[in-house]
GROMACS .gro file of N, CA and C in nm:
model
  420
    1UNK      N    1   9.096  10.146  10.102
    1UNK     CA    2   9.093  10.286  10.135
    1UNK      C    3   8.959  10.347  10.093
    2UNK      N    4   8.908  10.310   9.976
    2UNK     CA    5   8.781  10.364   9.930
    2UNK      C    6   8.671  10.336  10.031
    3UNK      N    7   8.666  10.214  10.084
    3UNK     CA    8   8.560  10.179  10.178
    3UNK      C    9   8.568  10.262  10.306
    4UNK      N   10   8.689  10.291  10.352
    4UNK     CA   11   8.705  10.372  10.472
    4UNK      C   12   8.658  10.516  10.448
    5UNK      N   13   8.693  10.571  10.334
    5UNK     CA   14   8.650  10.707  10.299
    5UNK      C   15   8.498  10.711  10.283
    6UNK      N   16   8.443  10.614  10.212
    6UNK     CA   17   8.298  10.606  10.191
    6UNK      C   18   8.225  10.594  10.325
    7UNK      N   19   8.275  10.510  10.413
    7UNK     CA   20   8.213  10.491  10.545
    7UNK      C   21   8.215  10.622  10.624
    8UNK      N   22   8.329  10.692  10.622
    8UNK     CA   23   8.339  10.817  10.697
    8UNK      C   24   8.239  10.920  10.644
    9UNK      N   25   8.224  10.927  10.512
    9UNK     CA   26   8.128  11.023  10.455
    9UNK      C   27   7.985  10.988  10.493
   10UNK      N   28   7.955  10.859  10.501
   10UNK     CA   29   7.819  10.817  10.534
   10UNK      C   30   7.788  10.832  10.683
   11UNK      N   31   7.886  10.816  10.769
   11UNK     CA   32   7.864  10.823  10.913
   11UNK      C   33   7.868  10.964  10.967
   12UNK      N   34   7.942  11.052  10.902
   12UNK     CA   35   7.957  11.188  10.951
   12UNK      C   36   7.876  11.285  10.865
   13UNK      N   37   7.749  11.255  10.846
   13UNK     CA   38   7.665  11.334  10.755
   13UNK      C   39   7.644  11.477  10.805
   14UNK      N   40   7.660  11.501  10.934
   14UNK     CA   41   7.644  11.638  10.986
   14UNK      C   42   7.754  11.729  10.935
   15UNK      N   43   7.862  11.671  10.885
   15UNK     CA   44   7.974  11.751  10.834
   15UNK      C   45   7.962  11.780  10.684
   16UNK      N   46   7.857  11.730  10.620
   16UNK     CA   47   7.840  11.751  10.477
   16UNK      C   48   7.773  11.885  10.450
   17UNK      N   49   7.816  11.951  10.342
   17UNK     CA   50   7.762  12.082  10.306
   17UNK      C   51   7.719  12.081  10.159
   18UNK      N   52   7.627  12.169  10.119
   18UNK     CA   53   7.589  12.176   9.977
   18UNK      C   54   7.709  12.210   9.890
   19UNK      N   55   7.726  12.135   9.782
   19UNK     CA   56   7.842  12.153   9.694
   19UNK      C   57   7.800  12.138   9.548
   20UNK      N   58   7.873  12.204   9.460
   20UNK     CA   59   7.852  12.188   9.316
   20UNK      C   60   7.873  12.042   9.279
   21UNK      N   61   7.977  11.982   9.333
   21UNK     CA   62   8.003  11.840   9.314
   21UNK      C   63   8.102  11.807   9.205
   22UNK      N   64   8.113  11.893   9.104
   22UNK     CA   65   8.203  11.867   8.991
   22UNK      C   66   8.268  11.999   8.950
   23UNK      N   67   8.325  12.067   9.047
   23UNK     CA   68   8.381  12.200   9.024
   23UNK      C   69   8.519  12.189   8.961
   24UNK      N   70   8.525  12.216   8.832
   24UNK     CA   71   8.654  12.225   8.762
   24UNK      C   72   8.643  12.337   8.660
   25UNK      N   73   8.755  12.376   8.604
   25UNK     CA   74   8.758  12.496   8.520
   25UNK      C   75   8.667  12.487   8.398
   26UNK      N   76   8.641  12.368   8.346
   26UNK     CA   77   8.553  12.358   8.229
   26UNK      C   78   8.406  12.380   8.266
   27UNK      N   79   8.375  12.380   8.395
   27UNK     CA   80   8.239  12.408   8.438
   27UNK      C   81   8.220  12.553   8.483
   28UNK      N   82   8.320  12.637   8.464
   28UNK     CA   83   8.309  12.780   8.488
   28UNK      C   84   8.298  12.851   8.354
   29UNK      N   85   8.196  12.933   8.338
   29UNK     CA   86   8.173  13.003   8.212
   29UNK      C   87   8.175  13.154   8.235
   30UNK      N   88   8.242  13.228   8.146
   30UNK     CA   89   8.239  13.375   8.160
   30UNK      C   90   8.102  13.429   8.120
   31UNK      N   91   8.057  13.530   8.189
   31UNK     CA   92   7.931  13.596   8.154
   31UNK      C   93   7.949  13.746   8.178
   32UNK      N   94   7.857  13.827   8.131
   32UNK     CA   95   7.866  13.972   8.156
   32UNK      C   96   7.866  14.005   8.306
   33UNK      N   97   7.807  13.917   8.387
   33UNK     CA   98   7.803  13.940   8.532
   33UNK      C   99   7.921  13.878   8.605
   34UNK      N  100   8.012  13.815   8.534
   34UNK     CA  101   8.127  13.747   8.595
   34UNK      C  102   8.121  13.598   8.567
   35UNK      N  103   8.200  13.522   8.636
   35UNK     CA  104   8.206  13.377   8.616
   35UNK      C  105   8.084  13.311   8.678
   36UNK      N  106   8.027  13.213   8.607
   36UNK     CA  107   7.912  13.139   8.658
   36UNK      C  108   7.939  12.989   8.643
   37UNK      N  109   7.886  12.913   8.737
   37UNK     CA  110   7.899  12.768   8.732
   37UNK      C  111   7.796  12.708   8.638
   38UNK      N  112   7.833  12.601   8.573
   38UNK     CA  113   7.740  12.523   8.490
   38UNK      C  114   7.748  12.377   8.533
   39UNK      N  115   7.667  12.292   8.473
   39UNK     CA  116   7.678  12.147   8.492
   39UNK      C  117   7.649  12.107   8.637
   40UNK      N  118   7.523  12.115   8.675
   40UNK     CA  119   7.485  12.093   8.815
   40UNK      C  120   7.433  11.952   8.844
   41UNK      N  121   7.456  11.854   8.758
   41UNK     CA  122   7.398  11.722   8.785
   41UNK      C  123   7.462  11.652   8.906
   42UNK      N  124   7.577  11.698   8.952
   42UNK     CA  125   7.641  11.637   9.070
   42UNK      C  126   7.618  11.717   9.198
   43UNK      N  127   7.531  11.817   9.193
   43UNK     CA  128   7.499  11.898   9.310
   43UNK      C  129   7.449  11.807   9.422
   44UNK      N  130   7.511  11.815   9.538
   44UNK     CA  131   7.471  11.730   9.650
   44UNK      C  132   7.540  11.777   9.777
   45UNK      N  133   7.517  11.703   9.885
   45UNK     CA  134   7.588  11.728  10.010
   45UNK      C  135   7.720  11.653  10.005
   46UNK      N  136   7.828  11.725  10.031
   46UNK     CA  137   7.963  11.668  10.024
   46UNK      C  138   8.045  11.718  10.142
   47UNK      N  139   8.161  11.657  10.165
   47UNK     CA  140   8.249  11.706  10.272
   47UNK      C  141   8.296  11.849  10.244
   48UNK      N  142   8.331  11.918  10.350
   48UNK     CA  143   8.389  12.052  10.336
   48UNK      C  144   8.507  12.046  10.240
   49UNK      N  145   8.522  12.149  10.162
   49UNK     CA  146   8.630  12.164  10.064
   49UNK      C  147   8.615  12.074   9.942
   50UNK      N  148   8.500  12.008   9.924
   50UNK     CA  149   8.482  11.919   9.809
   50UNK      C  150   8.504  11.992   9.678
   51UNK      N  151   8.445  12.110   9.665
   51UNK     CA  152   8.457  12.181   9.538
   51UNK      C  153   8.602  12.225   9.512
   52UNK      N  154   8.672  12.268   9.614
   52UNK     CA  155   8.814  12.300   9.595
   52UNK      C  156   8.892  12.175   9.557
   53UNK      N  157   8.862  12.064   9.622
   53UNK     CA  158   8.930  11.938   9.589
   53UNK      C  159   8.897  11.895   9.446
   54UNK      N  160   8.774  11.916   9.403
   54UNK     CA  161   8.736  11.883   9.266
   54UNK      C  162   8.812  11.969   9.166
   55UNK      N  163   8.824  12.096   9.201
   55UNK     CA  164   8.890  12.190   9.110
   55UNK      C  165   9.038  12.157   9.092
   56UNK      N  166   9.103  12.119   9.200
   56UNK     CA  167   9.249  12.104   9.197
   56UNK      C  168   9.296  11.958   9.195
   57UNK      N  169   9.205  11.863   9.219
   57UNK     CA  170   9.245  11.723   9.236
   57UNK      C  171   9.331  11.666   9.125
   58UNK      N  172   9.282  11.668   9.001
   58UNK     CA  173   9.361  11.610   8.892
   58UNK      C  174   9.483  11.693   8.858
   59UNK      N  175   9.475  11.825   8.876
   59UNK     CA  176   9.594  11.909   8.854
   59UNK      C  177   9.707  11.862   8.945
   60UNK      N  178   9.675  11.844   9.072
   60UNK     CA  179   9.777  11.802   9.168
   60UNK      C  180   9.815  11.656   9.149
   61UNK      N  181   9.719  11.572   9.114
   61UNK     CA  182   9.750  11.430   9.093
   61UNK      C  183   9.852  11.415   8.982
   62UNK      N  184   9.835  11.486   8.872
   62UNK     CA  185   9.925  11.471   8.757
   62UNK      C  186  10.052  11.554   8.768
   63UNK      N  187  10.048  11.663   8.846
   63UNK     CA  188  10.163  11.752   8.855
   63UNK      C  189  10.232  11.751   8.991
   64UNK      N  190  10.176  11.678   9.086
   64UNK     CA  191  10.234  11.671   9.220
   64UNK      C  192  10.185  11.781   9.311
   65UNK      N  193  10.219  11.769   9.437
   65UNK     CA  194  10.170  11.866   9.535
   65UNK      C  195  10.235  12.003   9.518
   66UNK      N  196  10.335  12.012   9.432
   66UNK     CA  197  10.397  12.142   9.404
   66UNK      C  198  10.313  12.223   9.306
   67UNK      N  199  10.208  12.163   9.249
   67UNK     CA  200  10.124  12.231   9.152
   67UNK      C  201  10.078  12.364   9.212
   68UNK      N  202  10.097  12.477   9.140
   68UNK     CA  203  10.072  12.609   9.199
   68UNK      C  204   9.931  12.630   9.256
   69UNK      N  205   9.828  12.584   9.188
   69UNK     CA  206   9.692  12.604   9.240
   69UNK      C  207   9.674  12.527   9.370
   70UNK      N  208   9.722  12.403   9.372
   70UNK     CA  209   9.715  12.323   9.495
   70UNK      C  210   9.792  12.392   9.607
   71UNK      N  211   9.912  12.438   9.579
   71UNK     CA  212   9.993  12.504   9.680
   71UNK      C  213   9.925  12.630   9.734
   72UNK      N  214   9.861  12.706   9.645
   72UNK     CA  215   9.791  12.826   9.689
   72UNK      C  216   9.677  12.789   9.784
   73UNK      N  217   9.595  12.692   9.745
   73UNK     CA  218   9.484  12.651   9.831
   73UNK      C  219   9.538  12.602   9.965
   74UNK      N  220   9.641  12.518   9.961
   74UNK     CA  221   9.699  12.464  10.084
   74UNK      C  222   9.751  12.576  10.174
   75UNK      N  223   9.812  12.678  10.114
   75UNK     CA  224   9.868  12.788  10.193
   75UNK      C  225   9.759  12.871  10.261
   76UNK      N  226   9.636  12.861  10.213
   76UNK     CA  227   9.525  12.936  10.271
   76UNK      C  228   9.459  12.863  10.388
   77UNK      N  229   9.499  12.738  10.409
   77UNK     CA  230   9.444  12.661  10.521
   77UNK      C  231   9.505  12.714  10.651
   78UNK      N  232   9.419  12.763  10.739
   78UNK     CA  233   9.465  12.834  10.858
   78UNK      C  234   9.496  12.746  10.978
   79UNK      N  235   9.447  12.623  10.978
   79UNK     CA  236   9.469  12.539  11.095
   79UNK      C  237   9.470  12.391  11.056
   80UNK      N  238   9.505  12.307  11.149
   80UNK     CA  239   9.517  12.164  11.123
   80UNK      C  240   9.382  12.102  11.085
   81UNK      N  241   9.275  12.148  11.146
   81UNK     CA  242   9.142  12.093  11.113
   81UNK      C  243   9.107  12.120  10.967
   82UNK      N  244   9.136  12.241  10.918
   82UNK     CA  245   9.110  12.272  10.777
   82UNK      C  246   9.198  12.188  10.686
   83UNK      N  247   9.324  12.170  10.722
   83UNK     CA  248   9.415  12.087  10.642
   83UNK      C  249   9.366  11.943  10.637
   84UNK      N  250   9.319  11.892  10.750
   84UNK     CA  251   9.267  11.755  10.752
   84UNK      C  252   9.141  11.743  10.668
   85UNK      N  253   9.052  11.842  10.678
   85UNK     CA  254   8.927  11.839  10.600
   85UNK      C  255   8.956  11.849  10.451
   86UNK      N  256   9.048  11.937  10.413
   86UNK     CA  257   9.084  11.949  10.272
   86UNK      C  258   9.154  11.822  10.224
   87UNK      N  259   9.245  11.768  10.304
   87UNK     CA  260   9.312  11.644  10.268
   87UNK      C  261   9.215  11.529  10.250
   88UNK      N  262   9.115  11.521  10.338
   88UNK     CA  263   9.011  11.418  10.325
   88UNK      C  264   8.934  11.437  10.195
   89UNK      N  265   8.895  11.561  10.164
   89UNK     CA  266   8.819  11.588  10.042
   89UNK      C  267   8.902  11.557   9.917
   90UNK      N  268   9.029  11.593   9.916
   90UNK     CA  269   9.115  11.563   9.801
   90UNK      C  270   9.128  11.412   9.785
   91UNK      N  271   9.149  11.342   9.895
   91UNK     CA  272   9.162  11.196   9.888
   91UNK      C  273   9.034  11.133   9.834
   92UNK      N  274   8.920  11.173   9.889
   92UNK     CA  275   8.791  11.118   9.844
   92UNK      C  276   8.766  11.150   9.698
   93UNK      N  277   8.798  11.272   9.657
   93UNK     CA  278   8.773  11.314   9.518
   93UNK      C  279   8.864  11.239   9.421
   94UNK      N  280   8.989  11.220   9.457
   94UNK     CA  281   9.082  11.144   9.372
   94UNK      C  282   9.034  11.000   9.358
   95UNK      N  283   8.992  10.939   9.468
   95UNK     CA  284   8.943  10.801   9.462
   95UNK      C  285   8.817  10.793   9.376
   96UNK      N  286   8.724  10.886   9.396
   96UNK     CA  287   8.600  10.883   9.318
   96UNK      C  288   8.629  10.901   9.170
   97UNK      N  289   8.713  10.997   9.138
   97UNK     CA  290   8.747  11.024   8.999
   97UNK      C  291   8.818  10.906   8.934
   98UNK      N  292   8.915  10.850   9.005
   98UNK     CA  293   8.992  10.738   8.951
   98UNK      C  294   8.903  10.617   8.927
   99UNK      N  295   8.823  10.580   9.027
   99UNK     CA  296   8.737  10.463   9.013
   99UNK      C  297   8.627  10.487   8.909
  100UNK      N  298   8.572  10.607   8.906
  100UNK     CA  299   8.470  10.638   8.806
  100UNK      C  300   8.525  10.634   8.664
  101UNK      N  301   8.644  10.691   8.645
  101UNK     CA  302   8.704  10.690   8.511
  101UNK      C  303   8.742  10.549   8.468
  102UNK      N  304   8.788  10.467   8.561
  102UNK     CA  305   8.817  10.327   8.528
  102UNK      C  306   8.688  10.254   8.488
  103UNK      N  307   8.582  10.276   8.561
  103UNK     CA  308   8.454  10.213   8.529
  103UNK      C  309   8.407  10.253   8.390
  104UNK      N  310   8.411  10.383   8.361
  104UNK     CA  311   8.372  10.430   8.227
  104UNK      C  312   8.460  10.368   8.119
  105UNK      N  313   8.591  10.366   8.143
  105UNK     CA  314   8.684  10.314   8.042
  105UNK      C  315   8.663  10.165   8.019
  106UNK      N  316   8.644  10.088   8.125
  106UNK     CA  317   8.625   9.943   8.110
  106UNK      C  318   8.494   9.911   8.038
  107UNK      N  319   8.397  10.001   8.049
  107UNK     CA  320   8.270   9.977   7.980
  107UNK      C  321   8.272  10.032   7.837
  108UNK      N  322   8.386  10.087   7.797
  108UNK     CA  323   8.400  10.137   7.661
  108UNK      C  324   8.356  10.281   7.642
  109UNK      N  325   8.331  10.352   7.751
  109UNK     CA  326   8.281  10.490   7.742
  109UNK      C  327   8.379  10.594   7.796
  110UNK      N  328   8.505  10.557   7.811
  110UNK     CA  329   8.600  10.651   7.867
  110UNK      C  330   8.739  10.629   7.812
  111UNK      N  331   8.831  10.709   7.859
  111UNK     CA  332   8.970  10.708   7.816
  111UNK      C  333   9.050  10.615   7.907
  112UNK      N  334   9.076  10.494   7.860
  112UNK     CA  335   9.145  10.394   7.941
  112UNK      C  336   9.287  10.438   7.977
  113UNK      N  337   9.357  10.502   7.884
  113UNK     CA  338   9.494  10.547   7.913
  113UNK      C  339   9.494  10.649   8.027
  114UNK      N  340   9.400  10.744   8.022
  114UNK     CA  341   9.388  10.845   8.128
  114UNK      C  342   9.355  10.779   8.261
  115UNK      N  343   9.260  10.686   8.261
  115UNK     CA  344   9.218  10.618   8.383
  115UNK      C  345   9.333  10.537   8.442
  116UNK      N  346   9.410  10.470   8.360
  116UNK     CA  347   9.526  10.394   8.410
  116UNK      C  348   9.631  10.488   8.470
  117UNK      N  349   9.652  10.603   8.407
  117UNK     CA  350   9.749  10.699   8.461
  117UNK      C  351   9.704  10.750   8.597
  118UNK      N  352   9.574  10.780   8.610
  118UNK     CA  353   9.522  10.821   8.741
  118UNK      C  354   9.549  10.713   8.845
  119UNK      N  355   9.519  10.589   8.808
  119UNK     CA  356   9.538  10.477   8.901
  119UNK      C  357   9.684  10.462   8.942
  120UNK      N  358   9.774  10.476   8.847
  120UNK     CA  359   9.918  10.466   8.876
  120UNK      C  360   9.961  10.572   8.977
  121UNK      N  361   9.906  10.691   8.968
  121UNK     CA  362   9.949  10.803   9.051
  121UNK      C  363   9.877  10.811   9.185
  122UNK      N  364   9.757  10.756   9.194
  122UNK     CA  365   9.668  10.781   9.309
  122UNK      C  366   9.726  10.735   9.443
  123UNK      N  367   9.779  10.615   9.452
  123UNK     CA  368   9.825  10.564   9.582
  123UNK      C  369   9.936  10.650   9.640
  124UNK      N  370  10.038  10.679   9.560
  124UNK     CA  371  10.149  10.761   9.611
  124UNK      C  372  10.104  10.903   9.644
  125UNK      N  373  10.016  10.959   9.561
  125UNK     CA  374   9.968  11.094   9.586
  125UNK      C  375   9.891  11.101   9.717
  126UNK      N  376   9.800  11.007   9.738
  126UNK     CA  377   9.721  11.005   9.861
  126UNK      C  378   9.811  10.983   9.982
  127UNK      N  379   9.908  10.895   9.970
  127UNK     CA  380  10.002  10.873  10.080
  127UNK      C  381  10.078  11.000  10.113
  128UNK      N  382  10.119  11.072  10.009
  128UNK     CA  383  10.193  11.197  10.030
  128UNK      C  384  10.106  11.302  10.099
  129UNK      N  385   9.980  11.314  10.058
  129UNK     CA  386   9.888  11.408  10.123
  129UNK      C  387   9.876  11.373  10.272
  130UNK      N  388   9.860  11.245  10.303
  130UNK     CA  389   9.847  11.203  10.443
  130UNK      C  390   9.973  11.235  10.522
  131UNK      N  391  10.089  11.216  10.464
  131UNK     CA  392  10.214  11.247  10.533
  131UNK      C  393  10.228  11.397  10.558
  132UNK      N  394  10.185  11.478  10.463
  132UNK     CA  395  10.190  11.623  10.482
  132UNK      C  396  10.098  11.664  10.597
  133UNK      N  397   9.977  11.611  10.598
  133UNK     CA  398   9.881  11.645  10.703
  133UNK      C  399   9.935  11.605  10.840
  134UNK      N  400   9.997  11.490  10.846
  134UNK     CA  401  10.053  11.442  10.972
  134UNK      C  402  10.183  11.511  11.010
  135UNK      N  403  10.235  11.598  10.921
  135UNK     CA  404  10.358  11.671  10.949
  135UNK      C  405  10.484  11.589  10.936
  136UNK      N  406  10.474  11.474  10.869
  136UNK     CA  407  10.589  11.386  10.855
  136UNK      C  408  10.679  11.424  10.738
  137UNK      N  409  10.628  11.503  10.644
  137UNK     CA  410  10.711  11.557  10.536
  137UNK      C  411  10.678  11.703  10.518
  138UNK      N  412  10.769  11.777  10.457
  138UNK     CA  413  10.751  11.921  10.436
  138UNK      C  414  10.630  11.944  10.345
  139UNK      N  415  10.563  12.058  10.366
  139UNK     CA  416  10.441  12.089  10.292
  139UNK      C  417  10.465  12.131  10.149
  140UNK      N  418  10.580  12.173  10.111
  140UNK     CA  419  10.600  12.216   9.973
  140UNK      C  420  10.712  12.141   9.905
   0.00000   0.00000   0.00000
């Protein structure tokens, strides 16, 4: 699955947009002017909805698609193309996060228990996202 996602991202480069790359709540800082992003080392061109997928990916992976933030984002998707694009970004982000965390953990620089839990949950979660997009199971 990773190779298929990677290939699609490399072949459809016209669909990539500038993204923070690692958008999650710990990278948002309060300031007198409002919330500001920090930690820009992953800034790059990514698929549409990458930052939303980054923000909600692990929340939904560990808590299921019923997770309130995930459900809110999903409810804001106005059409099938947006749902497919968001589903693709969530799938790619979950795979990247899971494989990256496993790599860090195996090299002694990460949390192996966390990485194993991600791996245990990833296949079923991604399958469920695909079924929702295809309309084969209810969205909530």
